[in-house]
Amino acid sequence: MLGKGVVGSGGGTKAPKPSFVSYVRPEEIHTNEKEVTEKEVTLHLLPGEQVLCEASTVLKYVQEDSSQHGVYGRLVCTDFKIAFLGDDESALDNDETQFKNKVIGENDITLHCVDQIYGVFDEKKKTLFGQLKKYPEKLIIHCKDLRVFQFCLRYTKEEEVKRIVSGIIHHTQAPKLLKRLFLFSYATAAQNNTVTDPKNHTVMFDTLKDWCWELERTKGNMKYKAVSVNEGYEVCERLPAYFVVPTPLPEENVQRFQGHGIPIWCWSCHNGSALLKMSALPKEQDDGILQIQKGFLDRIYKTIHRPPYEIVKTEDLSSNFLSLQEIQTAYSKFKQLFLIDNSTEFWDTDIKWFSLLESSSWLDIIRRCLKKAIEITECMEAQNMNVLLLEENASDLCCLISSLVQLMMDPHCRTRIGFQSLIQKEWVMGGHCFLDRCNHLRQNDKEEVPVFLLFLDCVWQLVHQHPPAFEFTETYLTVLSDSLYIPIFSTFFFNSPHQKDTNVGREGHETQSKPLNLFTVWDWSVQFEPKAQTLLKNPLYVEKPKLDKGQRKGMRFKHQRQLSLPLTQSKSSPKRGFFREETDHLIKNLLGKRISKLINSSDELQDNFREFYDSWHSKPTDYHGLLLPHIEGPEIKVWAQRYLRWIPEAQILGGGQVATMSKLLEMMEEVQSLQEKIDEKHHSQQEAPQAEAPCLLRNSARLSSLFPFALLQRHSSKPVLPTSGWKALGDEDDLAKQEDEFMDLGDV
């Protein structure tokens, strides 16, 4: 319904400004209202989930221009999620929405996934928090997975608006207690329904046997030992119950400073070098205590640094690398590039995309992380040195860098089971504070730093550059990042193994007689059907060929190009004075003293790095050997699938990487078919787990460059160009041609 106006035939009389503009036609409201009454769309609730508040007659806007098209339905807030129940949900073709999450629907937002809430008052957008005196006519929710939801509340009853807006603000932004998380309600209600995936062989590292197995796998059991001194968390609550230390280290030393100042083993290389990490000792002002600490560290250092057999290089990540504040600030700027409210905003920011992207520094931080991991890899691989990572608590950047190094050096970590085991070992058991870093309890915004997301972004760079080396896909990484905010899995909702065991009843007998059995995120059958899970496995993965005993002889190390690198002068045995300086360097860092530079000169370090880096990239890639990323300027890219998947304007229908993948899979099917015909005389049916993936791609009605998340786009999107004078776009068929015309106009 538009306001009345007079339109002059020849000019002269101006039409008065409309007094009211309706964004929905009345007949649409009445039609939808009738359908809702007839269908009564039901809300799917998980075990233990309870409805807190709801509102009807809510219009969910479709993100397209400023035309404000939408879908009518109910908005519901539970103790697990915010859900919108539209009356057109049944119209979706289930065959086309193949990649459907069984826990989170298309219009569901878990409470932990809410980033910011905005209200629109008289066309002005304002941040909502606390108690409101006035309630908005429009609600905008920005999510941590970068979705943007917009709800019109003009047609909703006033009391329902108050309830739903207040309820959403309170349950997403108010500080919470750990035991009040939905994680525990769900675990209690689903206690008898817990079914583990028999195919899930992820090593959880919660037993001594797991650590012994990892030591044996990496041949680290010759120099390192798994210890149970912290069983029951009597020594240190931030360390796991079991971990690995150098064999010469007496176990009583672990108890001396509650696990601080102890070199903890991460991984061993094929040449015998190892990656270690260590947390700093508490800062002390008393000189007597400082001397005791210094003597303790000196003795510790002599157990891991025994030249010329064992040489240790220290990497101080607290004072000579990134700060958590840098990561937090960069991502805060970066994510704003993708939280787009409408098409007009998208095209407005598109003009200054590169400058905004550069000013965020997010890609530069990714580059610095990859470069640091390559530097450490060079020390271990080319110089045969042990590397000791230092950090205040060894639970943030230590987790990040040690995981990247192992991903580059150990092909086992590039399989799906190996990658999941790596995250369990370095992040979950390594004491990364997921609860604080993801701000799940909303208790301290300053502690929220996306360190794990930064790691996944670094992994994506490797996956994007070397697809055949990884058994998992970028879709796997994307859904893993989404799982950070789904509170039915315990994996990412605790700060330490001790905190988890204490709160599920495994510590102490006063809590409950039977410990809760929490779900792990690695059981992908909880979220996806088998057909959808095929998109998590890379059909182009080059599996390592199985060799018989005769072939294995003389091929113990399959790292020919690494081992053939020319020796550098840093490999020669240094003077004794260097080791004294290195020891002092370690002690100063662990005692909390800030230093101005690394032991090795930056020029020498840069020369070694460049020689190692260039030599590796000059030779063919061995997908089951060392794997290094390109880190030059344009090689570090935006993870398009994760960051752009909800923006229709950023999609290429029928194009992008998915089109290339589809063609490759078709070729693989043909080759497989020919192979089966060749083997037919032997009556052998070759197994092909990747066979379903081409089927998924082929049967999709509308492939997009952001498949499988942008499978269905029911509205065509045309850019509202911000520069006046440019002609409007015509049909979609002429889109490419007119884009070229716009480019030509821009050059004039």
XYZ file of C-alpha atoms in Angstrom:
748
model
C 0.000 0.000 0.000
C 1.594 3.242 -1.165
C 0.688 6.803 -0.186
C -1.456 8.694 -2.696
C 0.263 11.066 -5.134
C -0.541 13.115 -8.214
C 1.497 12.295 -11.320
C 1.652 15.171 -13.846
C 1.399 14.354 -17.502
C 3.703 17.037 -18.803
C 5.625 18.080 -15.689
C 5.192 20.970 -13.314
C 3.246 19.225 -10.548
C 5.391 17.249 -8.126
C 4.064 14.138 -6.494
C 3.952 14.548 -2.707
C 6.273 12.303 -0.649
C 4.482 9.082 0.381
C 3.389 9.192 3.996
C 3.711 5.435 4.438
C 5.467 2.627 2.627
C 4.535 -0.996 3.204
C 7.212 -3.567 2.506
C 4.726 -6.413 2.346
C 1.502 -6.503 0.410
C -1.553 -7.085 2.664
C -2.669 -9.993 0.511
C 0.697 -11.685 1.131
C 0.219 -11.408 4.876
C -3.316 -12.802 4.788
C -2.288 -15.615 2.432
C 0.681 -16.594 4.561
C -1.382 -16.308 7.753
C -3.900 -18.736 6.333
C -1.148 -21.164 5.319
C 0.457 -21.046 8.773
C -2.878 -21.774 10.396
C -3.377 -24.761 8.119
C 0.166 -26.175 8.333
C 1.202 -25.127 11.835
C 4.931 -25.538 11.203
C 6.459 -27.459 14.096
C 9.763 -26.697 15.784
C 12.331 -29.481 15.913
C 13.734 -29.706 19.438
C 16.840 -31.624 20.513
C 16.784 -33.795 23.651
C 16.768 -31.468 26.656
C 15.949 -28.351 24.584
C 13.235 -26.038 25.919
C 11.384 -23.113 24.327
C 11.930 -19.845 26.187
C 9.946 -17.297 24.155
C 8.486 -16.795 20.703
C 6.746 -14.293 18.455
C 4.431 -14.764 15.480
C 3.771 -12.602 12.429
C 7.511 -11.989 11.973
C 8.879 -11.212 8.523
C 12.358 -12.569 7.724
C 13.913 -10.409 5.043
C 15.747 -11.891 2.099
C 19.113 -10.233 1.580
C 18.488 -8.580 -1.754
C 18.826 -4.877 -2.616
C 16.507 -2.638 -0.606
C 13.260 -4.146 -1.902
C 12.691 -5.850 1.475
C 11.230 -9.094 0.146
C 10.664 -11.615 2.874
C 9.143 -14.744 4.313
C 6.457 -14.695 6.959
C 6.634 -16.970 10.010
C 7.436 -17.457 13.713
C 10.597 -16.459 15.578
C 11.460 -18.752 18.501
C 14.182 -18.609 21.134
C 15.133 -21.796 23.014
C 17.938 -22.525 25.461
C 19.930 -23.835 22.467
C 19.100 -21.682 19.458
C 17.145 -18.924 17.776
C 14.932 -20.447 15.087
C 12.752 -18.950 12.387
C 9.897 -21.134 11.147
C 8.859 -19.897 7.720
C 5.738 -21.129 6.019
C 7.579 -21.855 2.763
C 9.989 -24.406 4.266
C 8.003 -27.315 2.867
C 8.419 -25.862 -0.615
C 12.145 -26.621 -0.586
C 13.202 -29.641 -2.586
C 14.898 -31.976 -0.144
C 16.889 -33.564 -2.948
C 18.526 -30.235 -3.678
C 19.403 -29.426 -0.068
C 21.701 -32.426 0.158
C 24.248 -30.845 2.483
C 21.865 -30.425 5.368
C 23.010 -30.227 8.974
C 20.855 -32.468 11.172
C 21.442 -30.310 14.256
C 21.305 -26.758 12.865
C 18.762 -25.809 10.222
C 19.100 -23.157 7.535
C 17.210 -20.638 9.674
C 18.667 -21.673 13.039
C 21.290 -19.748 15.026
C 22.818 -21.329 18.113
C 22.972 -18.884 21.011
C 26.778 -19.154 21.030
C 26.932 -18.235 17.337
C 25.377 -14.782 17.869
C 28.000 -12.061 17.505
C 26.121 -8.745 17.588
C 22.451 -7.734 17.757
C 21.183 -4.525 16.191
C 17.830 -2.794 16.199
C 16.469 -0.347 13.652
C 14.645 2.678 15.099
C 13.259 5.161 12.574
C 15.654 3.873 9.901
C 18.653 4.170 12.281
C 20.658 1.070 13.173
C 21.760 0.781 16.809
C 23.496 -1.914 18.846
C 21.183 -3.627 21.341
C 22.269 -4.705 24.810
C 20.880 -4.841 28.338
C 17.378 -3.648 29.210
C 15.600 -1.693 26.470
C 13.265 1.240 27.026
C 12.119 1.210 23.427
C 11.848 -1.791 21.159
C 12.950 -1.841 17.507
C 10.800 -2.252 14.442
C 13.519 -4.355 12.844
C 15.971 -6.838 14.381
C 19.357 -7.585 12.756
C 21.518 -10.466 14.017
C 25.166 -10.817 12.977
C 26.484 -14.345 13.494
C 29.991 -15.618 14.177
C 29.739 -17.824 11.094
C 29.113 -14.534 9.208
C 25.432 -15.051 8.460
C 23.198 -11.980 8.715
C 19.521 -12.322 9.684
C 17.014 -9.476 9.452
C 13.555 -9.676 10.982
C 10.739 -7.171 10.590
C 8.655 -6.819 13.783
C 6.153 -4.209 12.547
C 3.321 -6.709 12.269
C 4.102 -8.513 15.524
C 2.115 -7.854 18.684
C 3.852 -5.418 21.032
C 3.992 -7.872 23.940
C 5.520 -10.549 21.741
C 8.113 -8.074 20.437
C 9.170 -7.251 23.991
C 9.413 -10.901 24.956
C 11.338 -12.107 21.922
C 13.781 -9.160 21.734
C 14.477 -9.171 25.476
C 14.804 -12.946 25.487
C 17.269 -13.027 22.586
C 19.412 -10.245 24.078
C 19.502 -11.855 27.511
C 20.213 -15.433 26.435
C 22.915 -14.480 23.929
C 24.721 -11.646 25.739
C 24.301 -12.101 29.492
C 27.204 -13.800 31.335
C 26.631 -17.520 31.905
C 27.781 -20.205 34.289
C 29.546 -23.181 32.779
C 27.111 -25.722 34.220
C 24.198 -23.787 32.689
C 25.393 -24.405 29.136
C 23.065 -26.447 26.925
C 25.941 -28.915 26.574
C 25.035 -30.445 29.940
C 21.257 -30.450 29.382
C 21.741 -32.238 26.083
C 24.222 -34.758 27.502
C 21.860 -35.594 30.370
C 18.794 -35.986 28.130
C 20.650 -37.950 25.434
C 22.634 -40.094 27.861
C 20.998 -43.330 26.725
C 21.037 -42.355 23.042
C 24.777 -41.804 22.702
C 25.998 -43.790 19.703
C 29.619 -43.617 18.649
C 30.691 -43.799 15.031
C 32.520 -47.122 14.525
C 34.584 -45.509 11.743
C 35.862 -42.770 14.022
C 39.401 -43.775 14.981
C 40.537 -40.343 16.171
C 43.179 -40.629 18.883
C 41.842 -38.685 21.870
C 45.104 -38.637 23.898
C 43.227 -39.121 27.154
C 45.097 -42.305 28.062
C 48.749 -43.171 28.564
C 48.408 -45.751 25.797
C 47.524 -43.027 23.250
C 50.706 -41.091 24.016
C 52.833 -44.237 23.851
C 51.280 -45.021 20.470
C 52.148 -41.544 19.167
C 55.715 -41.844 20.446
C 56.085 -45.159 18.651
C 54.530 -43.806 15.441
C 56.965 -40.889 15.264
C 59.970 -42.926 16.547
C 60.235 -40.513 19.458
C 60.266 -43.256 22.083
C 64.059 -43.479 21.924
C 64.526 -40.068 23.564
C 61.187 -39.274 25.179
C 58.821 -40.939 27.622
C 55.123 -40.667 28.471
C 54.499 -39.853 32.148
C 51.470 -40.157 34.410
C 52.752 -37.887 37.172
C 49.753 -35.555 36.634
C 47.153 -38.305 36.853
C 44.267 -36.857 38.839
C 45.612 -33.365 38.054
C 47.480 -33.253 41.341
C 50.501 -31.438 39.857
C 48.908 -28.967 37.428
C 45.321 -28.313 36.364
C 46.232 -26.791 33.010
C 48.212 -29.848 31.829
C 46.596 -33.102 30.674
C 46.689 -36.173 32.875
C 49.335 -37.708 30.602
C 52.014 -36.088 28.459
C 55.548 -36.675 27.168
C 58.867 -35.306 28.459
C 62.566 -35.988 27.684
C 63.691 -39.365 29.038
C 66.533 -37.935 31.213
C 64.126 -35.563 32.983
C 63.319 -36.730 36.536
C 59.558 -36.802 37.135
C 59.922 -34.883 40.401
C 61.073 -31.867 38.370
C 57.626 -31.719 36.770
C 56.093 -31.132 40.184
C 58.603 -28.430 41.188
C 56.842 -25.423 39.615
C 53.473 -27.028 38.785
C 54.511 -27.970 35.271
C 55.965 -24.570 34.361
C 59.465 -24.535 32.913
C 59.174 -28.150 31.750
C 59.916 -29.024 28.094
C 56.866 -30.931 26.854
C 57.188 -33.013 23.715
C 54.981 -32.263 20.696
C 56.395 -34.329 17.832
C 59.533 -36.053 16.535
C 60.934 -35.805 13.010
C 62.289 -38.760 11.011
C 65.859 -37.487 11.502
C 65.578 -37.502 15.295
C 64.958 -33.792 15.853
C 61.949 -32.887 17.983
C 59.481 -30.093 18.542
C 58.970 -29.097 22.179
C 57.006 -26.448 24.045
C 57.418 -24.829 27.429
C 55.441 -22.399 29.556
C 57.164 -19.581 31.437
C 57.792 -19.695 35.146
C 55.760 -17.283 37.274
C 57.332 -13.836 37.603
C 59.038 -13.270 40.927
C 60.582 -10.149 42.500
C 62.525 -11.927 45.228
C 66.186 -12.415 44.231
C 66.474 -15.639 46.174
C 63.556 -17.225 44.323
C 64.929 -15.925 41.018
C 68.237 -17.690 41.664
C 66.404 -20.923 42.483
C 64.419 -20.643 39.245
C 67.543 -19.915 37.233
C 69.343 -22.955 38.665
C 66.283 -25.109 37.959
C 66.087 -23.960 34.334
C 69.810 -24.463 33.854
C 69.469 -28.098 34.910
C 66.392 -28.557 32.720
C 68.186 -27.088 29.735
C 71.124 -29.459 30.085
C 68.756 -32.417 29.718
C 67.598 -31.311 26.266
C 70.703 -29.465 25.012
C 73.741 -31.762 24.771
C 76.002 -30.655 21.952
C 77.025 -31.895 19.517
C 74.360 -34.624 19.728
C 71.387 -32.532 20.810
C 71.160 -28.870 19.796
C 68.155 -26.787 20.817
C 66.904 -23.590 19.247
C 64.427 -21.526 21.248
C 61.522 -19.653 19.663
C 59.951 -17.110 21.997
C 56.393 -16.636 20.722
C 55.374 -14.269 23.524
C 57.778 -11.424 22.780
C 59.093 -12.019 19.250
C 55.977 -12.959 17.344
C 52.297 -12.047 17.147
C 50.342 -10.799 20.118
C 46.816 -11.961 20.858
C 45.709 -8.334 20.685
C 46.964 -8.106 17.090
C 44.979 -11.207 16.128
C 41.836 -9.931 17.835
C 42.038 -6.469 16.249
C 42.784 -7.816 12.774
C 39.895 -10.274 12.760
C 37.466 -7.679 14.128
C 38.209 -5.521 11.076
C 38.341 -8.442 8.671
C 34.966 -9.964 9.550
C 33.175 -6.653 8.954
C 33.945 -7.054 5.240
C 31.562 -10.019 5.126
C 28.777 -9.026 7.514
C 26.709 -7.405 4.762
C 23.134 -6.321 5.464
C 22.013 -5.848 1.863
C 23.117 -5.703 -1.758
C 23.594 -1.945 -1.740
C 26.036 -2.197 1.158
C 27.920 -4.936 -0.675
C 28.475 -2.823 -3.783
C 29.315 0.266 -1.758
C 32.156 -1.539 0.008
C 33.211 -3.375 -3.150
C 34.839 -0.222 -4.526
C 37.310 -0.094 -1.634
C 37.607 -3.857 -1.103
C 41.381 -4.124 -1.488
C 42.186 -1.211 0.773
C 39.807 -2.521 3.462
C 41.252 -6.011 3.132
C 44.816 -4.760 3.444
C 44.051 -2.472 6.377
C 42.614 -5.405 8.349
C 46.061 -7.144 8.286
C 44.370 -10.567 8.579
C 46.063 -12.020 5.500
C 49.404 -10.654 6.671
C 48.946 -12.396 10.023
C 48.262 -15.671 8.178
C 51.443 -15.127 6.165
C 53.484 -14.501 9.317
C 52.175 -17.686 10.931
C 53.022 -19.790 7.889
C 56.450 -18.173 7.623
C 57.229 -18.896 11.282
C 56.193 -22.533 10.792
C 58.482 -22.811 7.737
C 61.388 -21.316 9.707
C 60.930 -23.951 12.430
C 60.586 -26.670 9.808
C 63.882 -25.549 8.275
C 65.636 -25.820 11.653
C 64.346 -29.345 12.210
C 64.575 -30.683 8.661
C 67.686 -29.003 7.244
C 69.703 -28.272 10.392
C 68.619 -31.287 12.466
C 67.964 -29.084 15.507
C 65.402 -29.480 18.262
C 63.086 -26.486 18.535
C 61.645 -25.310 21.840
C 58.575 -23.048 21.606
C 58.184 -20.610 24.492
C 54.965 -18.889 25.545
C 53.533 -17.642 28.798
C 51.088 -20.560 29.163
C 52.035 -22.503 26.001
C 48.349 -22.751 25.092
C 47.736 -20.272 22.260
C 50.477 -19.575 19.732
C 52.302 -22.751 20.757
C 49.224 -24.741 19.714
C 49.015 -22.844 16.438
C 52.665 -23.065 15.359
C 53.309 -26.628 16.550
C 50.207 -27.826 14.654
C 51.271 -26.077 11.439
C 54.781 -27.534 11.655
C 53.402 -31.055 12.049
C 50.964 -30.500 9.199
C 53.852 -29.505 6.926
C 56.225 -32.263 8.018
C 54.002 -35.249 8.824
C 51.751 -36.642 6.032
C 49.747 -38.560 8.656
C 48.410 -35.217 9.924
C 47.041 -34.539 6.450
C 44.638 -37.473 6.660
C 41.292 -36.803 8.319
C 41.928 -39.074 11.294
C 45.458 -37.700 11.634
C 44.247 -34.104 11.498
C 41.570 -34.730 14.118
C 44.116 -36.475 16.333
C 46.459 -33.512 15.881
C 43.779 -31.110 17.129
C 43.059 -33.392 20.078
C 46.735 -33.556 20.999
C 47.857 -29.964 20.482
C 44.676 -27.989 21.158
C 42.264 -29.955 23.356
C 44.840 -31.764 25.503
C 47.287 -28.905 24.999
C 45.055 -26.728 27.155
C 43.870 -24.158 24.607
C 41.196 -22.113 26.376
C 38.328 -22.650 23.928
C 35.787 -21.510 26.490
C 37.512 -18.134 26.895
C 38.870 -17.663 23.378
C 35.413 -18.277 21.861
C 33.765 -16.308 24.700
C 31.152 -19.028 25.170
C 30.253 -17.768 28.644
C 30.152 -14.085 27.626
C 32.155 -13.171 30.713
C 35.086 -11.300 29.161
C 35.074 -9.933 25.602
C 38.780 -9.079 25.852
C 39.640 -12.775 26.169
C 37.865 -13.585 22.897
C 40.603 -14.184 20.314
C 40.061 -16.410 17.234
C 43.357 -18.333 17.522
C 41.832 -21.649 16.414
C 40.058 -19.989 13.494
C 43.410 -18.465 12.489
C 44.866 -21.979 12.501
C 42.044 -23.283 10.274
C 42.601 -20.380 7.888
C 46.315 -21.259 7.689
C 45.386 -24.898 7.043
C 43.014 -23.784 4.292
C 45.895 -21.992 2.546
C 47.775 -25.300 2.437
C 44.701 -27.251 1.309
C 43.992 -24.676 -1.396
C 47.573 -24.734 -2.690
C 48.140 -28.518 -2.443
C 44.721 -30.265 -2.742
C 46.029 -33.799 -3.500
C 48.042 -33.810 -0.246
C 44.959 -33.686 2.017
C 42.351 -36.351 2.614
C 39.834 -33.716 3.752
C 38.301 -30.810 1.840
C 37.790 -27.115 2.454
C 34.146 -27.976 3.200
C 35.408 -30.113 6.078
C 37.373 -27.134 7.435
C 34.345 -24.867 7.046
C 31.953 -27.125 8.977
C 34.668 -27.648 11.591
C 34.812 -23.880 12.101
C 31.013 -23.824 12.403
C 31.163 -26.572 15.037
C 32.977 -24.182 17.387
C 29.564 -22.714 18.233
C 27.414 -25.859 18.527
C 27.085 -26.623 22.262
C 26.296 -30.313 22.022
C 29.959 -31.232 21.508
C 32.448 -31.044 24.361
C 35.484 -30.638 22.077
C 35.464 -26.831 21.942
C 33.652 -25.929 25.167
C 36.302 -26.317 27.875
C 39.536 -24.558 28.781
C 41.396 -27.710 29.803
C 40.971 -31.464 30.251
C 40.803 -30.868 34.017
C 37.882 -28.470 33.642
C 36.032 -30.982 31.483
C 36.633 -33.958 33.768
C 35.640 -31.943 36.821
C 32.331 -30.817 35.337
C 31.227 -34.137 33.867
C 31.689 -35.976 37.155
C 35.009 -37.724 36.576
C 36.718 -35.743 39.339
C 35.370 -36.334 42.813
C 32.380 -38.464 43.809
C 30.153 -35.759 45.189
C 28.914 -34.533 41.799
C 27.098 -37.582 40.508
C 27.461 -41.335 40.545
C 27.725 -41.789 36.789
C 29.866 -39.407 34.665
C 28.176 -37.708 31.738
C 29.096 -39.111 28.358
C 29.591 -36.052 26.147
C 29.560 -36.075 22.371
C 32.741 -35.354 20.417
C 32.684 -33.231 17.282
C 34.613 -35.944 15.416
C 31.496 -38.102 15.178
C 30.291 -36.433 11.992
C 27.239 -38.704 11.761
C 25.629 -36.527 14.461
C 25.570 -33.569 12.062
C 25.486 -35.100 8.587
C 24.000 -38.045 6.736
C 26.456 -40.384 4.958
C 25.642 -38.811 1.596
C 26.550 -35.343 2.864
C 29.700 -36.663 4.563
C 31.144 -37.566 1.161
C 31.717 -33.838 0.649
C 34.087 -33.827 3.619
C 36.445 -36.322 1.965
C 38.697 -35.217 -0.869
C 38.234 -37.495 -3.925
C 41.473 -36.106 -5.392
C 43.560 -37.167 -2.379
C 46.664 -39.074 -3.434
C 46.924 -42.006 -1.067
C 50.339 -43.279 -0.087
C 51.142 -46.461 -2.043
C 51.517 -49.590 0.059
C 54.957 -51.146 -0.272
C 55.922 -54.747 0.398
C 58.901 -55.633 2.548
C 61.248 -55.843 -0.417
C 60.311 -52.355 -1.606
C 60.603 -50.876 1.876
C 64.251 -51.875 2.180
C 66.470 -48.869 1.678
C 63.512 -46.451 1.692
C 63.228 -45.688 5.373
C 63.089 -41.935 4.873
C 61.042 -40.665 1.988
C 62.297 -37.104 2.100
C 64.851 -37.110 -0.728
C 64.728 -33.472 -1.687
C 64.878 -32.256 1.905
C 67.877 -34.400 2.718
C 69.663 -33.298 -0.447
C 69.604 -29.634 0.538
C 73.089 -28.099 0.725
C 74.542 -27.698 4.171
C 74.537 -24.215 5.648
C 77.221 -22.731 7.829
C 74.818 -22.725 10.761
C 74.997 -26.536 10.800
C 78.649 -26.500 11.789
C 79.315 -26.949 15.447
C 79.110 -23.540 17.122
C 81.478 -22.305 19.787
C 80.870 -23.016 23.426
C 80.042 -19.375 24.062
C 76.983 -19.688 21.825
C 75.467 -22.332 24.070
C 76.026 -20.230 27.147
C 74.252 -17.376 25.428
C 71.437 -19.684 24.295
C 70.983 -20.939 27.856
C 70.809 -17.408 29.190
C 68.307 -16.593 26.455
C 66.050 -19.455 27.524
C 66.273 -18.542 31.198
C 65.516 -14.875 30.566
C 62.394 -15.783 28.604
C 61.093 -18.255 31.132
C 61.675 -15.816 33.972
C 59.507 -13.283 32.204
C 62.343 -10.997 31.043
C 61.717 -9.313 27.716
C 64.574 -9.513 25.213
C 65.213 -7.289 22.220
C 66.286 -9.810 19.587
C 66.734 -13.489 18.777
C 69.996 -15.291 19.335
C 70.583 -15.858 15.629
C 70.993 -12.673 13.658
C 67.973 -11.872 11.495
C 70.134 -11.800 8.353
C 71.444 -15.324 8.912
C 67.947 -16.575 9.732
C 66.540 -14.958 6.604
C 69.276 -16.461 4.406
C 68.676 -19.974 5.746
C 64.941 -19.592 5.337
C 65.150 -18.285 1.758
C 67.576 -21.024 0.676
C 65.395 -23.738 2.185
C 62.153 -22.234 0.860
C 63.388 -21.662 -2.708
C 65.047 -25.074 -2.922
C 61.845 -26.868 -1.913
C 59.643 -24.961 -4.367
C 62.081 -25.552 -7.229
C 61.400 -29.316 -7.165
C 58.331 -31.487 -7.831
C 55.975 -31.877 -4.898
C 55.972 -35.125 -2.945
C 52.505 -35.171 -1.408
C 53.661 -37.678 1.220
C 56.776 -35.786 2.200
C 57.516 -32.288 3.363
C 54.880 -29.753 2.262
C 55.512 -26.011 2.230
C 53.028 -23.282 1.262
C 53.685 -20.340 -1.038
C 53.650 -17.207 1.101
C 54.342 -14.492 -1.479
C 51.835 -11.628 -1.819
C 48.875 -12.919 -3.878
C 49.423 -16.557 -2.852
C 47.756 -15.885 0.504
C 44.060 -15.701 -0.342
C 40.702 -15.102 1.296
C 38.972 -18.329 2.332
C 36.041 -17.643 0.033
C 33.870 -20.601 0.975
C 33.773 -19.669 4.656
C 33.686 -15.896 4.440
C 31.599 -15.296 1.303
C 29.179 -18.236 1.320
C 26.178 -16.241 2.594
C 26.567 -13.310 0.178
C 24.584 -13.947 -3.048
C 26.449 -11.229 -4.956
C 29.772 -12.994 -4.385
C 28.679 -16.243 -6.022
C 29.418 -17.467 -9.507
C 26.559 -19.667 -10.623
C 27.901 -22.684 -12.478
C 31.499 -21.559 -12.020
C 34.378 -21.331 -9.631
C 36.357 -24.207 -8.148
C 33.307 -26.460 -7.920
C 33.000 -26.464 -11.719
C 36.606 -27.608 -12.061
C 36.088 -30.254 -9.379
C 32.961 -31.528 -11.118
C 34.850 -32.039 -14.394
C 37.754 -33.750 -12.649
C 35.399 -36.122 -10.866
C 33.673 -36.992 -14.121
C 37.078 -37.870 -15.610
C 37.889 -39.964 -12.533
C 34.625 -41.840 -12.953
C 35.504 -42.632 -16.559
C 38.966 -43.832 -15.578
C 37.477 -45.921 -12.771
C 34.945 -47.436 -15.160
C 37.701 -48.390 -17.600
C 39.733 -49.893 -14.749
C 36.761 -51.999 -13.675
C 36.363 -53.321 -17.214
C 40.051 -54.242 -17.287
C 39.743 -56.046 -13.958
C 36.460 -57.689 -14.899
C 38.094 -60.967 -15.786
C 39.350 -61.219 -12.188
C 35.799 -60.594 -10.862
C 37.118 -57.751 -8.702
C 34.939 -54.820 -7.849
C 37.169 -51.877 -7.092
C 36.061 -49.884 -4.070
C 35.591 -46.211 -4.756
C 34.442 -44.139 -1.805
C 34.580 -41.052 -3.979
C 31.923 -42.324 -6.374
C 29.105 -40.557 -4.543
C 30.732 -37.135 -4.752
C 30.280 -36.735 -8.517
C 26.661 -37.833 -8.064
C 26.099 -35.085 -5.512
C 27.607 -32.490 -7.771
C 25.792 -33.621 -10.900
C 22.345 -33.862 -9.342
C 22.471 -30.356 -7.890
C 20.024 -28.140 -9.716
C 22.152 -25.001 -9.449
C 25.838 -25.321 -8.756
C 27.516 -22.271 -7.278
C 31.145 -21.308 -6.734
C 30.345 -21.523 -3.017
C 28.855 -25.019 -3.157
C 27.576 -26.713 -1.029
C 26.537 -23.813 1.221
C 25.138 -21.622 -1.550
C 23.302 -24.390 -3.351
C 19.932 -22.669 -3.486
C 19.522 -19.013 -4.399
C 15.904 -18.348 -5.156
C 16.360 -14.680 -5.979
C 18.502 -13.139 -8.673
C 20.770 -10.396 -7.372
C 21.597 -7.336 -9.398
C 24.124 -4.812 -8.145
C 22.985 -1.361 -7.130
C 25.978 0.526 -8.411
C 26.980 3.437 -6.163
C 28.058 5.738 -8.994
C 25.243 7.696 -10.597
C 25.203 7.780 -14.370
C 26.044 4.108 -14.831
C 23.232 2.353 -16.613
C 21.297 -0.299 -14.747
C 22.046 -3.935 -15.412
C 19.753 -5.838 -17.723
C 19.121 -9.551 -17.962
C 21.397 -12.066 -16.255
C 22.507 -13.360 -19.669
C 24.122 -9.997 -20.398
C 25.762 -9.717 -16.971
C 29.311 -10.554 -18.067
C 29.114 -8.238 -21.066
C 27.830 -5.311 -19.014
C 30.454 -5.898 -16.317
C 33.085 -5.402 -19.020
C 31.364 -2.175 -20.026
C 31.514 -0.955 -16.437
C 35.220 -1.751 -16.320
C 35.741 0.252 -19.502
C 33.802 3.152 -18.030
C 35.972 2.988 -14.912
C 39.101 3.402 -17.052
C 37.816 6.521 -18.770
